PDB file of C-alpha atoms in Angstrom:
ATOM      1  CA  UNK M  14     112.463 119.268  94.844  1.00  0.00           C
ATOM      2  CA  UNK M  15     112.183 117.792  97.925  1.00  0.00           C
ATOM      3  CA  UNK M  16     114.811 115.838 100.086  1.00  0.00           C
ATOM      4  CA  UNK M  17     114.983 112.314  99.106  1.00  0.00           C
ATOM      5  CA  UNK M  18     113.643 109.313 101.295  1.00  0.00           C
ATOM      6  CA  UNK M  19     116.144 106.575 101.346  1.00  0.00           C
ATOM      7  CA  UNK M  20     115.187 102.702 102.492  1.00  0.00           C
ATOM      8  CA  UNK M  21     118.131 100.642 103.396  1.00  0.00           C
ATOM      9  CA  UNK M  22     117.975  96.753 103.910  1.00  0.00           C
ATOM     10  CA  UNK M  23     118.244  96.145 107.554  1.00  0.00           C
ATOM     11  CA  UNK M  24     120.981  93.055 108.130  1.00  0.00           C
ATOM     12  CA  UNK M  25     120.178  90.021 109.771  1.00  0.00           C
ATOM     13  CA  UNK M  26     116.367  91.127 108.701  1.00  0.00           C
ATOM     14  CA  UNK M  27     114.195  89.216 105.544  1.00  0.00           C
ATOM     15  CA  UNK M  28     112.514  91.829 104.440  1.00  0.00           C
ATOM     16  CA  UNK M  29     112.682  94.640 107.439  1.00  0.00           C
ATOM     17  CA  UNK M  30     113.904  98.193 106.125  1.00  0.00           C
ATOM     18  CA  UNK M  31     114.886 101.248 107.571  1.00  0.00           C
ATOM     19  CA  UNK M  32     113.793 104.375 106.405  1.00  0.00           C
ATOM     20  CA  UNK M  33     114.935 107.754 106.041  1.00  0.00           C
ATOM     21  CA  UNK M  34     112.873 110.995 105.854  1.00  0.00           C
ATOM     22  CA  UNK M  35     114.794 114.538 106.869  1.00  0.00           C
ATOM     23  CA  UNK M  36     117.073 113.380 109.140  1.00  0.00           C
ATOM     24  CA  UNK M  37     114.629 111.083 111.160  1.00  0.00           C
ATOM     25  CA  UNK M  38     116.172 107.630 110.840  1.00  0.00           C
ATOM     26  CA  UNK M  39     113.347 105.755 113.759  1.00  0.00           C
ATOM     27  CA  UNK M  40     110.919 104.662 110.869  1.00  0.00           C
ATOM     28  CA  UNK M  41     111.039 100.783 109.705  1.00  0.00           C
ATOM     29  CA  UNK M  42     108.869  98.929 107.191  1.00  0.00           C
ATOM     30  CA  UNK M  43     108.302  95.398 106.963  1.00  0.00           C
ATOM     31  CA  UNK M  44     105.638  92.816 105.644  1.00  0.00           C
ATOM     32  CA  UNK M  45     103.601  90.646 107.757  1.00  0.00           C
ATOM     33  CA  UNK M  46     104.647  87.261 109.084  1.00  0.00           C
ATOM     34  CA  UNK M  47     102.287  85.521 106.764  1.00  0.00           C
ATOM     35  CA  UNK M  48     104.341  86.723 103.559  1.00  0.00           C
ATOM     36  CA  UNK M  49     107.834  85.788 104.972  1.00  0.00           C
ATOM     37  CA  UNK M  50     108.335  89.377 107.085  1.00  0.00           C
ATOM     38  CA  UNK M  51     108.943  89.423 110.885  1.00  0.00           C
ATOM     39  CA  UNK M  52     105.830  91.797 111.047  1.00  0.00           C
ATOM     40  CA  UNK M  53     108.140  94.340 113.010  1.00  0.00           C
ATOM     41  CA  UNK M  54     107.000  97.466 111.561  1.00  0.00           C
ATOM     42  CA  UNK M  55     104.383  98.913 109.241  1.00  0.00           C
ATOM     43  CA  UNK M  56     103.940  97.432 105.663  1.00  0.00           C
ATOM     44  CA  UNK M  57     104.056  99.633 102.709  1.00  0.00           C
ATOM     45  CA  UNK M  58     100.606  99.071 102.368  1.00  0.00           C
ATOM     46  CA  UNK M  59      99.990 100.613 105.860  1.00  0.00           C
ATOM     47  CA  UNK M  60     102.149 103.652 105.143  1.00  0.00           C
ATOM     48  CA  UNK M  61      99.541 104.270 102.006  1.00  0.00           C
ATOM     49  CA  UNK M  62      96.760 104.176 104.475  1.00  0.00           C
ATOM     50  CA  UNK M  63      98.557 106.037 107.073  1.00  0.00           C
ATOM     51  CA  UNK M  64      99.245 109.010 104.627  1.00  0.00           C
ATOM     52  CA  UNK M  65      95.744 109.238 103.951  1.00  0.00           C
ATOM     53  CA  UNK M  66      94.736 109.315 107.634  1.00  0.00           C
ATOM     54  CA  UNK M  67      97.334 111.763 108.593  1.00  0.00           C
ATOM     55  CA  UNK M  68      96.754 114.230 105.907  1.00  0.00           C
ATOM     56  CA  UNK M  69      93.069 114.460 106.737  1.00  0.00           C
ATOM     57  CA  UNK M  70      93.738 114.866 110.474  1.00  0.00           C
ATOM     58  CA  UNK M  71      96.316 117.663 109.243  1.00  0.00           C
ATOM     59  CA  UNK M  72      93.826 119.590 107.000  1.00  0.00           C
ATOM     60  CA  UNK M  73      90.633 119.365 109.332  1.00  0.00           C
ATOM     61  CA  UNK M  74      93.211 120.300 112.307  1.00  0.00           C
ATOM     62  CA  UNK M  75      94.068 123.443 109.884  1.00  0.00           C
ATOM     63  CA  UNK M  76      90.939 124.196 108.585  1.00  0.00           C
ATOM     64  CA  UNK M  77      89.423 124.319 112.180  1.00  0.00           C
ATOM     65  CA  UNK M  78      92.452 126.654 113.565  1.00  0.00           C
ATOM     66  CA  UNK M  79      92.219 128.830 110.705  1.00  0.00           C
ATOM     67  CA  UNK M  80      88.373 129.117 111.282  1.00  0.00           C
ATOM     68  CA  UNK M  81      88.832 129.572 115.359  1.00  0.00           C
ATOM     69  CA  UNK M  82      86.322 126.622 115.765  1.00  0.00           C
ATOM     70  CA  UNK M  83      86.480 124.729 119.105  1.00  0.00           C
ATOM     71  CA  UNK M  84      88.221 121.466 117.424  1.00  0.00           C
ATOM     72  CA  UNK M  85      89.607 119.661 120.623  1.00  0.00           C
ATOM     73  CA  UNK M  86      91.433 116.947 118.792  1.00  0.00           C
ATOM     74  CA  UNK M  87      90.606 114.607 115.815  1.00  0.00           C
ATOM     75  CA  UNK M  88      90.789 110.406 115.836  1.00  0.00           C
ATOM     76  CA  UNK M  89      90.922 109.014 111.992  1.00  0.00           C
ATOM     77  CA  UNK M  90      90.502 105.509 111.468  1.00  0.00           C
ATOM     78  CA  UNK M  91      91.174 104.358 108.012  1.00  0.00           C
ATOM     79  CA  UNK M  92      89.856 100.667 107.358  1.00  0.00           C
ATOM     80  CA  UNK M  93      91.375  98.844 104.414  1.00  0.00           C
ATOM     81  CA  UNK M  94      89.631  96.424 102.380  1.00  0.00           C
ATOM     82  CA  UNK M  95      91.828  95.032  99.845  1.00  0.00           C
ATOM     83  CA  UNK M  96      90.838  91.746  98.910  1.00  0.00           C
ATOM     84  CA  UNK M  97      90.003  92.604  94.946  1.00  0.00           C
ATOM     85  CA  UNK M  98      93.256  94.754  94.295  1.00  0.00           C
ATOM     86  CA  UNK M  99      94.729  92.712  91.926  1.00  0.00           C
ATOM     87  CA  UNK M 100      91.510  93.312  89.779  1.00  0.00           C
ATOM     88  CA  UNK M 101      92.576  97.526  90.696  1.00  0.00           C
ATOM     89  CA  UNK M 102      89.940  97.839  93.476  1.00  0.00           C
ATOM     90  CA  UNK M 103      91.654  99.154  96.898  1.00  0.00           C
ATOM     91  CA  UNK M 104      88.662 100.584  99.333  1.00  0.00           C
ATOM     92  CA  UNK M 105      89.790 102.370 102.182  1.00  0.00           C
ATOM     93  CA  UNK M 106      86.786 103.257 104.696  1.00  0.00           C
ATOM     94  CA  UNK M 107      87.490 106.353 106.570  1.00  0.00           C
ATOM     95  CA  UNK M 108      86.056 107.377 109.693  1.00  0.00           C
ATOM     96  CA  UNK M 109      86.649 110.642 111.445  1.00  0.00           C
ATOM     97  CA  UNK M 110      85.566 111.362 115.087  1.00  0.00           C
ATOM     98  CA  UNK M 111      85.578 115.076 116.091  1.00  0.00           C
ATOM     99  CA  UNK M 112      85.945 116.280 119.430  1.00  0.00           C
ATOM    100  CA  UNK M 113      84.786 119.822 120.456  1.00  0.00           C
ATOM    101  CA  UNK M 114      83.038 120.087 117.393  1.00  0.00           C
ATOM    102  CA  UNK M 115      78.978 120.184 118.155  1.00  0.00           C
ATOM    103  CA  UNK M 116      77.632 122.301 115.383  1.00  0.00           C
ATOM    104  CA  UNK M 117      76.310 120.305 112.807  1.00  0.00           C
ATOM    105  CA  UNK M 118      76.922 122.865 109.803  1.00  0.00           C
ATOM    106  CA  UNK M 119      81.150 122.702 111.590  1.00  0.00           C
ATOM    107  CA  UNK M 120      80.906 118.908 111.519  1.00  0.00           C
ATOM    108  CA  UNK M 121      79.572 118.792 107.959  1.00  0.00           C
ATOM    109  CA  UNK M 122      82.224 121.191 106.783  1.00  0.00           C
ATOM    110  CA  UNK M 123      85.357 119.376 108.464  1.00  0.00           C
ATOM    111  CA  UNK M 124      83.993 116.425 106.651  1.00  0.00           C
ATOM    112  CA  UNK M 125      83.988 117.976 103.766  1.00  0.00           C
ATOM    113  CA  UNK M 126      86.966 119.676 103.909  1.00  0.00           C
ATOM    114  CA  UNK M 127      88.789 116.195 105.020  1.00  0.00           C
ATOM    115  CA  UNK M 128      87.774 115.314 101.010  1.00  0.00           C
ATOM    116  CA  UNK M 129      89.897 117.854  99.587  1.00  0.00           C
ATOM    117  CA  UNK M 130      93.448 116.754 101.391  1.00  0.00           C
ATOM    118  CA  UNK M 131      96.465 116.581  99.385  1.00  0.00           C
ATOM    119  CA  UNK M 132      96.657 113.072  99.685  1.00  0.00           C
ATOM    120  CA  UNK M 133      93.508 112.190  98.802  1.00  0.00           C
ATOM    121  CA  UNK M 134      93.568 114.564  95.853  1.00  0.00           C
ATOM    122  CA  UNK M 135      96.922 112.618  94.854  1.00  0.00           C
ATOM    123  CA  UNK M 136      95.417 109.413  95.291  1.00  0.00           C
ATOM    124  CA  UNK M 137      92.362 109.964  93.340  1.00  0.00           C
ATOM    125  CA  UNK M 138      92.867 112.845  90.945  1.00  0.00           C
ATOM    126  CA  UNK M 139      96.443 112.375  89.759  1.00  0.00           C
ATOM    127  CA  UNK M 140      98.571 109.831  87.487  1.00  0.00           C
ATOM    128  CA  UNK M 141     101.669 109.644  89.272  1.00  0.00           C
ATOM    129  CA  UNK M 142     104.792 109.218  87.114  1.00  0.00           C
ATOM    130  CA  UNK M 143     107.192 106.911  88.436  1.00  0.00           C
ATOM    131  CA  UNK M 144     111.018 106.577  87.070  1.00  0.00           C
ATOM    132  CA  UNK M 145     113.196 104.133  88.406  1.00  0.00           C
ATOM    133  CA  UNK M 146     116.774 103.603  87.773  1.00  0.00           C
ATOM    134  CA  UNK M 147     119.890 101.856  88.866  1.00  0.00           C
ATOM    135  CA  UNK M 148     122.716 103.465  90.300  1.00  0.00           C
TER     136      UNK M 148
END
């Protein structure tokens, strides 16, 4: 098992909380103005998208430095579109740019590599059991 995230209700905030991963305590989540948050730190929402965006930067990154190709650095940009997820529909449009990276064949294999991160896998291939509980 891993080490356990903990979120803890920042005072004096609506809806602002602080999070804890391994000892880092610098991460915050909130919700946008518009729903009643201050809009003062990344909403969970974002942290979905931002786990996607990261892991494929991670495994193209990996994929490149365990193949010796000239990968200078990656940019991801994940675009949400939301507006039917209550119906189940969340689209996320993901873009990578690749610098260093000239050779087609390279450029077509990053991409497809960037398909088989762990996130994406989890977000699209697995049913995620979720138990919740009082304490």
């Amino acid at each position: 098992m891993h080490m356990p995230i903990t979120i803890i209700s920042e005072r004096n905030n609506v809806f602002r909380q602080r999070i804890e991963v391994n000892g880092l305590e610098d991460m915050y989540a909130d919700v946008p103005a518009i729903v009643g948050g201050d809009g003062s730190a990344p909403d969970p929402h974002d942290y979905f998208d931002i786990a996607l965006g990261t892991c494929k930067a991670i495994t193209v990154s990996m994929y490149a430095k365990r193949k010796e190709w000239p990968l200078e650095g990656i940019t991801v940009t994940v675009q949400r579109e939301d507006s039917q997820e209550k119906k189940g529909i969340y689209k996320l449009d993901v873009a990578l740019t690749l610098q260093g990276i000239d050779d087609p064949d390279q450029r077509a294999r990053l991409e497809d590599i960037s398909h088989r991160c762990p996130i994406q896998r989890l977000m699209t291939e697995s049913t995620v059991e979720i138990a919740t509980r009082l304490v």
